[in-house]
mmCIF file of C-alpha atoms in Angstrom:
data_model
loop_
_atom_site.group_PDB
_atom_site.id
_atom_site.type_symbol
_atom_site.label_atom_id
_atom_site.label_comp_id
_atom_site.label_asym_id
_atom_site.label_seq_id
_atom_site.Cartn_x
_atom_site.Cartn_y
_atom_site.Cartn_z
ATOM 1 C CA MET A 1466 2.444 48.779 -13.270
ATOM 2 C CA ARG A 1467 1.014 45.465 -14.494
ATOM 3 C CA LYS A 1468 4.211 44.772 -16.427
ATOM 4 C CA ILE A 1469 6.274 45.386 -13.302
ATOM 5 C CA LEU A 1470 4.097 42.999 -11.275
ATOM 6 C CA LEU A 1471 4.322 40.354 -14.009
ATOM 7 C CA LEU A 1472 8.105 40.627 -14.129
ATOM 8 C CA LEU A 1473 8.235 40.377 -10.336
ATOM 9 C CA VAL A 1474 6.139 37.180 -10.363
ATOM 10 C CA ILE A 1475 8.349 35.653 -13.076
ATOM 11 C CA PHE A 1476 11.454 36.589 -11.101
ATOM 12 C CA LEU A 1477 10.092 34.914 -7.975
ATOM 13 C CA LEU A 1478 8.931 31.765 -9.772
ATOM 14 C CA LEU A 1479 11.933 31.304 -12.067
ATOM 15 C CA PRO A 1480 14.142 29.464 -9.512
ATOM 16 C CA ALA A 1481 11.317 27.019 -8.814
ATOM 17 C CA LEU A 1482 10.742 26.393 -12.519
ATOM 18 C CA LEU A 1483 14.417 25.831 -13.197
ATOM 19 C CA PHE A 1484 15.482 23.924 -10.124
ATOM 20 C CA GLY A 1485 12.303 22.368 -8.710
ATOM 21 C CA LEU A 1486 10.608 22.760 -5.353
ATOM 22 C CA LYS A 1487 10.916 21.610 -1.785
ATOM 23 C CA LYS A 1488 8.065 21.336 0.695
ATOM 24 C CA CYS A 1489 7.882 21.782 4.451
ATOM 25 C CA PRO A 1490 6.544 18.580 6.108
ATOM 26 C CA ASN A 1491 5.089 20.651 8.965
ATOM 27 C CA CYS A 1492 3.374 23.692 7.452
ATOM 28 C CA ASP A 1493 3.168 22.377 3.866
ATOM 29 C CA LYS A 1494 4.651 25.531 2.332
ATOM 30 C CA THR A 1495 6.858 25.195 -0.756
ATOM 31 C CA TRP A 1496 10.314 26.687 -1.231
ATOM 32 C CA PRO A 1497 13.026 26.713 -3.956
ATOM 33 C CA ASP A 1498 15.059 23.512 -4.293
ATOM 34 C CA LYS A 1499 18.290 25.121 -3.061
ATOM 35 C CA GLN A 1500 16.738 26.020 0.294
ATOM 36 C CA LYS A 1501 17.312 23.530 3.134
ATOM 37 C CA TYR A 1502 15.047 24.764 5.950
ATOM 38 C CA CYS A 1503 11.578 26.316 6.127
ATOM 39 C CA GLU A 1504 11.709 30.055 6.857
ATOM 40 C CA GLN A 1505 8.427 29.877 8.746
ATOM 41 C CA CYS A 1506 8.955 26.929 11.118
ATOM 42 C CA SER A 1507 12.655 25.980 10.572
ATOM 43 C CA ALA A 1508 11.791 22.364 9.670
ATOM 44 C CA GLU A 1509 14.034 20.528 7.210
ATOM 45 C CA LEU A 1510 12.520 20.681 3.725
ATOM 46 C CA VAL A 1511 11.830 17.667 1.504
ATOM 47 C CA LYS A 1512 11.779 17.517 -2.296
ATOM 48 C CA VAL A 1513 8.468 17.636 -4.130
ATOM 49 C CA LYS A 1514 8.371 14.493 -6.257
ATOM 50 C CA PRO A 1515 7.374 15.061 -9.890
ATOM 51 C CA LYS A 1516 4.157 13.354 -10.927
ATOM 52 C CA PRO A 1517 4.504 10.712 -13.636
ATOM 53 C CA LYS A 1518 3.469 11.707 -17.148
ATOM 54 C CA THR A 1519 0.920 8.902 -17.393
ATOM 55 C CA LYS A 1520 -1.605 8.666 -14.578
ATOM 56 C CA PRO A 1521 -1.646 5.027 -13.447
ATOM 57 C CA LYS A 1522 -4.924 3.193 -13.060
ATOM 58 C CA LEU A 1523 -4.734 0.897 -10.046
ATOM 59 C CA THR A 1524 -7.178 -1.915 -9.384
ATOM 60 C CA TYR A 1525 -7.405 -3.337 -5.874
ATOM 61 C CA LEU A 1526 -6.691 -7.089 -5.807
ATOM 62 C CA HIS A 1527 -6.565 -8.363 -2.220
ATOM 63 C CA THR A 1528 -4.660 -8.308 1.055
ATOM 64 C CA ASN A 1529 -1.562 -10.490 0.791
ATOM 65 C CA GLU A 1530 -0.271 -13.128 3.204
ATOM 66 C CA LYS A 1531 1.674 -10.473 5.112
ATOM 67 C CA GLY A 1532 -1.409 -8.322 5.619
ATOM 68 C CA TYR A 1533 -0.720 -5.586 3.052
ATOM 69 C CA LYS A 1534 -2.968 -4.439 0.217
ATOM 70 C CA GLU A 1535 -2.023 -5.266 -3.366
ATOM 71 C CA TYR A 1536 -3.068 -3.460 -6.541
ATOM 72 C CA ARG A 1537 -2.573 -4.022 -10.265
ATOM 73 C CA ASN A 1538 -1.387 -1.226 -12.546
ATOM 74 C CA GLY A 1539 -3.459 -1.374 -15.728
ATOM 75 C CA LYS A 1540 -0.737 -0.076 -18.032
ATOM 76 C CA ASP A 1541 1.946 -2.725 -17.495
ATOM 77 C CA GLY A 1542 0.314 -5.297 -15.201
ATOM 78 C CA SER A 1543 2.652 -4.645 -12.271
ATOM 79 C CA ILE A 1544 1.363 -5.809 -8.882
ATOM 80 C CA LEU A 1545 2.031 -3.045 -6.372
ATOM 81 C CA ILE A 1546 2.094 -3.429 -2.596
ATOM 82 C CA LYS A 1547 1.070 -0.453 -0.468
ATOM 83 C CA ILE A 1548 3.789 0.262 2.105
ATOM 84 C CA PRO A 1549 2.516 2.246 5.119
ATOM 85 C CA ALA A 1550 4.108 5.490 6.243
ATOM 86 C CA GLY A 1551 6.443 5.364 9.211
ATOM 87 C CA GLU A 1552 9.967 4.967 10.483
ATOM 88 C CA PHE A 1553 12.460 2.177 9.883
ATOM 89 C CA THR A 1554 16.131 1.568 10.603
ATOM 90 C CA MET A 1555 18.434 2.047 7.620
ATOM 91 C CA GLY A 1556 22.079 1.058 7.209
ATOM 92 C CA SER A 1557 24.499 -1.058 9.225
ATOM 93 C CA ASN A 1558 27.499 -0.460 11.464
ATOM 94 C CA ASP A 1559 28.953 -3.897 10.725
ATOM 95 C CA GLY A 1560 29.342 -3.852 6.944
ATOM 96 C CA ASP A 1561 31.010 -1.648 4.348
ATOM 97 C CA ASP A 1562 31.735 2.002 5.061
ATOM 98 C CA ASP A 1563 28.982 3.220 2.740
ATOM 99 C CA GLU A 1564 26.401 1.378 4.888
ATOM 100 C CA LYS A 1565 27.304 3.467 7.947
ATOM 101 C CA PRO A 1566 25.978 4.827 10.184
ATOM 102 C CA VAL A 1567 22.756 3.138 11.232
ATOM 103 C CA HIS A 1568 20.068 5.820 11.189
ATOM 104 C CA THR A 1569 16.305 6.185 11.499
ATOM 105 C CA VAL A 1570 14.372 7.247 8.411
ATOM 106 C CA TYR A 1571 10.736 8.286 8.063
ATOM 107 C CA LEU A 1572 9.015 7.541 4.748
ATOM 108 C CA ASP A 1573 5.615 8.631 3.533
ATOM 109 C CA GLU A 1574 3.244 5.956 2.253
ATOM 110 C CA TYR A 1575 4.198 4.539 -1.150
ATOM 111 C CA TYR A 1576 3.716 1.545 -3.440
ATOM 112 C CA ILE A 1577 6.402 -0.858 -4.620
ATOM 113 C CA CYS A 1578 6.214 -3.767 -7.031
ATOM 114 C CA LYS A 1579 5.858 -7.271 -5.664
ATOM 115 C CA TYR A 1580 8.184 -8.630 -8.375
ATOM 116 C CA GLU A 1581 11.015 -7.480 -10.595
ATOM 117 C CA VAL A 1582 9.929 -6.244 -14.040
ATOM 118 C CA THR A 1583 9.702 -9.235 -16.380
ATOM 119 C CA ASN A 1584 10.664 -9.798 -20.006
ATOM 120 C CA SER A 1585 6.978 -9.891 -20.918
ATOM 121 C CA GLN A 1586 6.329 -6.483 -19.377
ATOM 122 C CA TYR A 1587 9.435 -4.904 -20.871
ATOM 123 C CA ASN A 1588 8.707 -6.324 -24.320
ATOM 124 C CA LYS A 1589 5.246 -4.742 -24.168
ATOM 125 C CA PHE A 1590 6.904 -1.405 -23.423
ATOM 126 C CA CYS A 1591 9.352 -1.801 -26.326
ATOM 127 C CA ASP A 1592 6.575 -2.745 -28.749
ATOM 128 C CA ALA A 1593 4.445 0.217 -27.658
ATOM 129 C CA THR A 1594 7.221 2.804 -27.859
ATOM 130 C CA GLY A 1595 9.472 1.478 -30.616
ATOM 131 C CA ARG A 1596 12.368 1.119 -28.209
ATOM 132 C CA ASN A 1597 14.954 -1.543 -29.019
ATOM 133 C CA TYR A 1598 15.015 -4.745 -26.994
ATOM 134 C CA PRO A 1599 18.078 -5.109 -24.754
ATOM 135 C CA ASP A 1600 20.936 -7.209 -26.099
ATOM 136 C CA ASP A 1601 20.505 -10.933 -25.455
ATOM 137 C CA PRO A 1602 22.522 -11.934 -22.345
ATOM 138 C CA LYS A 1603 23.472 -15.208 -24.062
ATOM 139 C CA PHE A 1604 22.847 -17.382 -21.013
ATOM 140 C CA GLU A 1605 23.915 -20.929 -21.840
ATOM 141 C CA GLY A 1606 20.882 -23.070 -22.697
ATOM 142 C CA MET A 1607 18.526 -20.050 -22.686
ATOM 143 C CA SER A 1608 18.407 -18.835 -26.298
ATOM 144 C CA ASP A 1609 16.301 -15.765 -27.158
ATOM 145 C CA TYR A 1610 16.027 -14.890 -23.476
ATOM 146 C CA PHE A 1611 13.684 -11.929 -23.935
ATOM 147 C CA THR A 1612 11.101 -13.751 -26.046
ATOM 148 C CA ASN A 1613 11.293 -17.335 -24.759
ATOM 149 C CA TYR A 1614 11.309 -16.567 -21.020
ATOM 150 C CA PRO A 1615 8.431 -14.127 -20.433
ATOM 151 C CA ASP A 1616 8.217 -14.631 -16.647
ATOM 152 C CA TYR A 1617 11.930 -14.078 -16.009
ATOM 153 C CA PRO A 1618 13.338 -10.669 -14.998
ATOM 154 C CA VAL A 1619 14.430 -8.368 -17.786
ATOM 155 C CA VAL A 1620 18.211 -7.822 -17.754
ATOM 156 C CA LYS A 1621 20.809 -5.687 -19.510
ATOM 157 C CA VAL A 1622 18.708 -2.577 -18.953
ATOM 158 C CA SER A 1623 20.362 0.709 -18.032
ATOM 159 C CA TRP A 1624 19.059 3.191 -15.473
ATOM 160 C CA ASN A 1625 17.947 5.343 -18.398
ATOM 161 C CA ASP A 1626 16.023 2.383 -19.856
ATOM 162 C CA ALA A 1627 14.341 1.731 -16.514
ATOM 163 C CA VAL A 1628 13.294 5.378 -16.156
ATOM 164 C CA ALA A 1629 11.844 5.362 -19.687
ATOM 165 C CA TYR A 1630 9.801 2.259 -18.834
ATOM 166 C CA CYS A 1631 8.526 3.890 -15.648
ATOM 167 C CA ARG A 1632 7.401 7.014 -17.490
ATOM 168 C CA TRP A 1633 5.536 4.899 -20.024
ATOM 169 C CA ALA A 1634 3.816 2.914 -17.262
ATOM 170 C CA GLY A 1635 3.000 5.974 -15.128
ATOM 171 C CA LEU A 1636 5.339 4.752 -12.399
ATOM 172 C CA ARG A 1637 8.836 5.538 -11.106
ATOM 173 C CA LEU A 1638 11.898 3.880 -9.658
ATOM 174 C CA PRO A 1639 11.974 3.501 -5.867
ATOM 175 C CA THR A 1640 14.327 5.643 -3.853
ATOM 176 C CA GLU A 1641 17.104 3.772 -2.101
ATOM 177 C CA ALA A 1642 15.358 4.278 1.242
ATOM 178 C CA GLU A 1643 12.042 2.996 -0.127
ATOM 179 C CA TRP A 1644 13.801 -0.034 -1.542
ATOM 180 C CA GLU A 1645 15.480 -0.871 1.778
ATOM 181 C CA LYS A 1646 12.307 -0.445 3.815
ATOM 182 C CA ALA A 1647 10.390 -2.729 1.436
ATOM 183 C CA ALA A 1648 13.140 -5.329 1.787
ATOM 184 C CA ARG A 1649 13.801 -4.994 5.513
ATOM 185 C CA GLY A 1650 10.647 -3.839 7.210
ATOM 186 C CA THR A 1651 10.794 -2.175 10.611
ATOM 187 C CA ASP A 1652 12.546 -4.830 12.710
ATOM 188 C CA SER A 1653 16.132 -4.285 11.429
ATOM 189 C CA ARG A 1654 16.343 -7.822 10.032
ATOM 190 C CA LYS A 1655 19.444 -8.981 8.199
ATOM 191 C CA TYR A 1656 17.759 -10.539 5.159
ATOM 192 C CA PRO A 1657 14.313 -9.981 3.641
ATOM 193 C CA TRP A 1658 13.043 -13.236 5.197
ATOM 194 C CA GLY A 1659 14.614 -12.669 8.631
ATOM 195 C CA ASN A 1660 17.951 -13.473 10.222
ATOM 196 C CA SER A 1661 18.360 -17.145 9.287
ATOM 197 C CA LYS A 1662 20.821 -18.172 6.571
ATOM 198 C CA PRO A 1663 19.508 -18.279 2.992
ATOM 199 C CA ASP A 1664 19.729 -22.084 2.925
ATOM 200 C CA ALA A 1665 18.659 -22.828 6.513
ATOM 201 C CA GLY A 1666 16.951 -26.186 6.863
ATOM 202 C CA GLY A 1667 17.788 -27.085 3.270
ATOM 203 C CA THR A 1668 15.295 -24.549 1.893
ATOM 204 C CA TYR A 1669 16.683 -21.905 -0.454
ATOM 205 C CA ARG A 1670 15.276 -18.422 -0.021
ATOM 206 C CA ALA A 1671 17.045 -16.635 -2.863
ATOM 207 C CA ASN A 1672 18.707 -17.146 -6.231
ATOM 208 C CA TYR A 1673 22.374 -16.549 -5.342
ATOM 209 C CA ASP A 1674 25.796 -18.207 -5.444
ATOM 210 C CA PRO A 1675 26.180 -20.535 -2.455
ATOM 211 C CA GLY A 1676 29.403 -21.957 -3.886
ATOM 212 C CA GLU A 1677 27.832 -24.967 -5.576
ATOM 213 C CA ASP A 1678 26.347 -25.031 -9.071
ATOM 214 C CA GLU A 1679 22.567 -24.791 -9.286
ATOM 215 C CA VAL A 1680 21.781 -26.133 -5.816
ATOM 216 C CA ASP A 1681 19.003 -23.543 -5.627
ATOM 217 C CA GLY A 1682 17.548 -24.936 -8.851
ATOM 218 C CA TYR A 1683 18.673 -22.219 -11.283
ATOM 219 C CA LYS A 1684 21.899 -21.741 -13.204
ATOM 220 C CA TYR A 1685 21.019 -18.191 -14.223
ATOM 221 C CA THR A 1686 18.015 -15.991 -13.456
ATOM 222 C CA SER A 1687 14.793 -17.426 -12.029
ATOM 223 C CA PRO A 1688 11.147 -16.579 -12.872
ATOM 224 C CA PHE A 1689 9.139 -14.406 -10.520
ATOM 225 C CA GLY A 1690 7.685 -16.134 -7.477
ATOM 226 C CA SER A 1691 10.331 -18.886 -7.374
ATOM 227 C CA PHE A 1692 11.358 -18.363 -3.739
ATOM 228 C CA PRO A 1693 8.243 -17.943 -1.564
ATOM 229 C CA ASP A 1694 10.274 -18.564 1.609
ATOM 230 C CA GLY A 1695 12.397 -15.510 0.816
ATOM 231 C CA ILE A 1696 9.717 -12.819 0.668
ATOM 232 C CA SER A 1697 10.123 -9.563 2.561
ATOM 233 C CA PRO A 1698 7.979 -8.418 5.528
ATOM 234 C CA TYR A 1699 5.601 -6.742 3.060
ATOM 235 C CA GLY A 1700 5.450 -9.616 0.580
ATOM 236 C CA CYS A 1701 8.047 -8.562 -2.024
ATOM 237 C CA TYR A 1702 9.934 -11.310 -3.888
ATOM 238 C CA ASP A 1703 13.601 -11.448 -4.938
ATOM 239 C CA MET A 1704 14.833 -8.483 -2.942
ATOM 240 C CA ALA A 1705 17.955 -10.549 -2.348
ATOM 241 C CA GLY A 1706 19.600 -12.222 -5.333
ATOM 242 C CA ASN A 1707 18.417 -12.915 -8.895
ATOM 243 C CA VAL A 1708 19.188 -9.501 -10.498
ATOM 244 C CA TRP A 1709 20.465 -6.129 -9.338
ATOM 245 C CA GLU A 1710 17.769 -3.450 -9.165
ATOM 246 C CA TRP A 1711 18.134 0.208 -10.097
ATOM 247 C CA CYS A 1712 17.051 2.894 -7.623
ATOM 248 C CA SER A 1713 16.349 6.535 -8.455
ATOM 249 C CA ASP A 1714 19.155 7.975 -6.281
ATOM 250 C CA TRP A 1715 22.570 9.179 -7.243
ATOM 251 C CA TYR A 1716 25.157 7.189 -5.290
ATOM 252 C CA GLY A 1717 27.003 8.894 -2.448
ATOM 253 C CA GLU A 1718 29.532 6.846 -0.498
ATOM 254 C CA HIS A 1719 29.064 8.911 2.665
ATOM 255 C CA TYR A 1720 25.508 10.071 2.044
ATOM 256 C CA TYR A 1721 24.184 8.405 5.204
ATOM 257 C CA ARG A 1722 26.280 10.699 7.409
ATOM 258 C CA ASP A 1723 24.008 13.687 6.850
ATOM 259 C CA SER A 1724 21.045 12.399 4.846
ATOM 260 C CA PRO A 1725 17.585 13.821 5.657
ATOM 261 C CA GLU A 1726 15.527 12.037 8.283
ATOM 262 C CA ARG A 1727 12.378 12.238 6.157
ATOM 263 C CA ASN A 1728 12.028 10.837 2.639
ATOM 264 C CA PRO A 1729 15.704 10.945 1.604
ATOM 265 C CA GLU A 1730 16.247 10.884 -2.159
ATOM 266 C CA GLY A 1731 20.025 10.708 -2.416
ATOM 267 C CA PRO A 1732 22.599 13.359 -3.369
ATOM 268 C CA SER A 1733 21.528 16.148 -5.721
ATOM 269 C CA SER A 1734 24.061 15.040 -8.342
ATOM 270 C CA GLY A 1735 26.634 12.356 -9.024
ATOM 271 C CA LYS A 1736 28.314 10.078 -11.523
ATOM 272 C CA TYR A 1737 26.677 6.749 -10.648
ATOM 273 C CA ARG A 1738 23.182 5.560 -9.740
ATOM 274 C CA VAL A 1739 22.395 3.253 -6.824
ATOM 275 C CA ILE A 1740 21.748 -0.445 -7.431
ATOM 276 C CA ARG A 1741 20.334 -2.749 -4.768
ATOM 277 C CA GLY A 1742 19.449 -6.369 -4.082
ATOM 278 C CA VAL A 1743 22.557 -8.035 -5.615
ATOM 279 C CA SER A 1744 22.346 -10.783 -8.236
ATOM 280 C CA LEU A 1745 22.553 -14.542 -8.616
ATOM 281 C CA CYS A 1746 26.356 -14.183 -8.816
ATOM 282 C CA CYS A 1747 26.689 -12.889 -5.244
ATOM 283 C CA LYS A 1748 27.574 -14.745 -2.063
ATOM 284 C CA THR A 1749 25.622 -14.842 1.206
ATOM 285 C CA MET A 1750 27.148 -11.603 2.558
ATOM 286 C CA GLY A 1751 25.690 -9.635 -0.334
ATOM 287 C CA LEU A 1752 22.134 -10.800 0.369
ATOM 288 C CA ARG A 1753 21.833 -8.485 3.384
ATOM 289 C CA CYS A 1754 19.125 -5.835 3.032
ATOM 290 C CA VAL A 1755 21.676 -3.059 3.607
ATOM 291 C CA THR A 1756 24.110 -3.957 0.785
ATOM 292 C CA ARG A 1757 24.742 -0.963 -1.487
ATOM 293 C CA ASP A 1758 26.422 -0.648 -4.878
ATOM 294 C CA TRP A 1759 26.444 1.604 -7.924
ATOM 295 C CA PHE A 1760 26.762 1.618 -11.706
ATOM 296 C CA THR A 1761 26.837 4.090 -14.593
ATOM 297 C CA PRO A 1762 23.261 5.090 -15.519
ATOM 298 C CA ALA A 1763 23.807 4.873 -19.278
ATOM 299 C CA HIS A 1764 24.762 1.201 -19.290
ATOM 300 C CA GLY A 1765 23.189 -2.122 -18.362
ATOM 301 C CA TRP A 1766 24.828 -5.507 -17.939
ATOM 302 C CA GLY A 1767 23.888 -9.169 -17.782
ATOM 303 C CA TYR A 1768 22.300 -8.983 -14.338
ATOM 304 C CA SER A 1769 20.845 -5.459 -14.181
ATOM 305 C CA GLY A 1770 17.081 -5.238 -13.750
ATOM 306 C CA PHE A 1771 14.616 -3.147 -11.757
ATOM 307 C CA ARG A 1772 11.283 -3.003 -9.971
ATOM 308 C CA VAL A 1773 8.829 -0.127 -10.076
ATOM 309 C CA SER A 1774 7.329 2.131 -7.450
ATOM 310 C CA LEU A 1775 4.644 4.793 -7.110
ATOM 311 C CA SER A 1776 3.670 7.700 -4.870
ATOM 312 C CA PRO A 1777 0.001 7.992 -3.820
ATOM 313 C CA GLU A 1778 -2.081 10.765 -5.370
#
């Protein structure tokens, strides 16, 4: 009899072990990943996020100029901003097809990094794990980019590289929805800083390509904190321009048409991963908070970077 009960338990738990779990946001019950709705209350289920392998140790720093609490992660030194739970407007009806339709998304509380991951941080990860440094981007006049420019964003990292860094640091990549909320806030603004042009009043708010060489002060990437007038509603820097940033989601061109209203995490599978935030090579149109793009997860390029995120305990 005991053997029969044991086999029955294994049979019931096997789908969850193989495919993961989903949780009901209303009654908090868990269900197999393939299930879409709760059998008890019919609410749409959300994925249970895996906990990072390394438990991060956060130290409270202060409340930033936007009124949000900041913390330092002891493992890699990342400064994380606590983003409150709530709704925001995602997408645009005026841009590319993959930005449509505009829809309301609810996100649980989370943390996201104030800055893009720097060369200094990534080098520490490589030294600790034995991972190879990325190939030098060979920016003109910036020899040995990874060692001589510690406060600049790491580049030429793949999605796989970024995930490995996150696991080492006890963190994770942000979802696409988390990234957009951190960039846009709750007022549906066009750019992280608001609706004014990135060079309004002669002040540059991002490292991008305005059509003239180096008018923003940088020929290639810029160090963290270079554009204080371009910060997001929560205090995040460089969420428009500088380097592209990997998100955790698979890319789906029409994902917004039927994406979950709560904590969307992208399609269940795909060929490409989402990248956000554009790079210094992009024009003004690309600086919008809603701009989406994609790239193969196994490869990085000269302007691919990332920022880290974290779910509360």
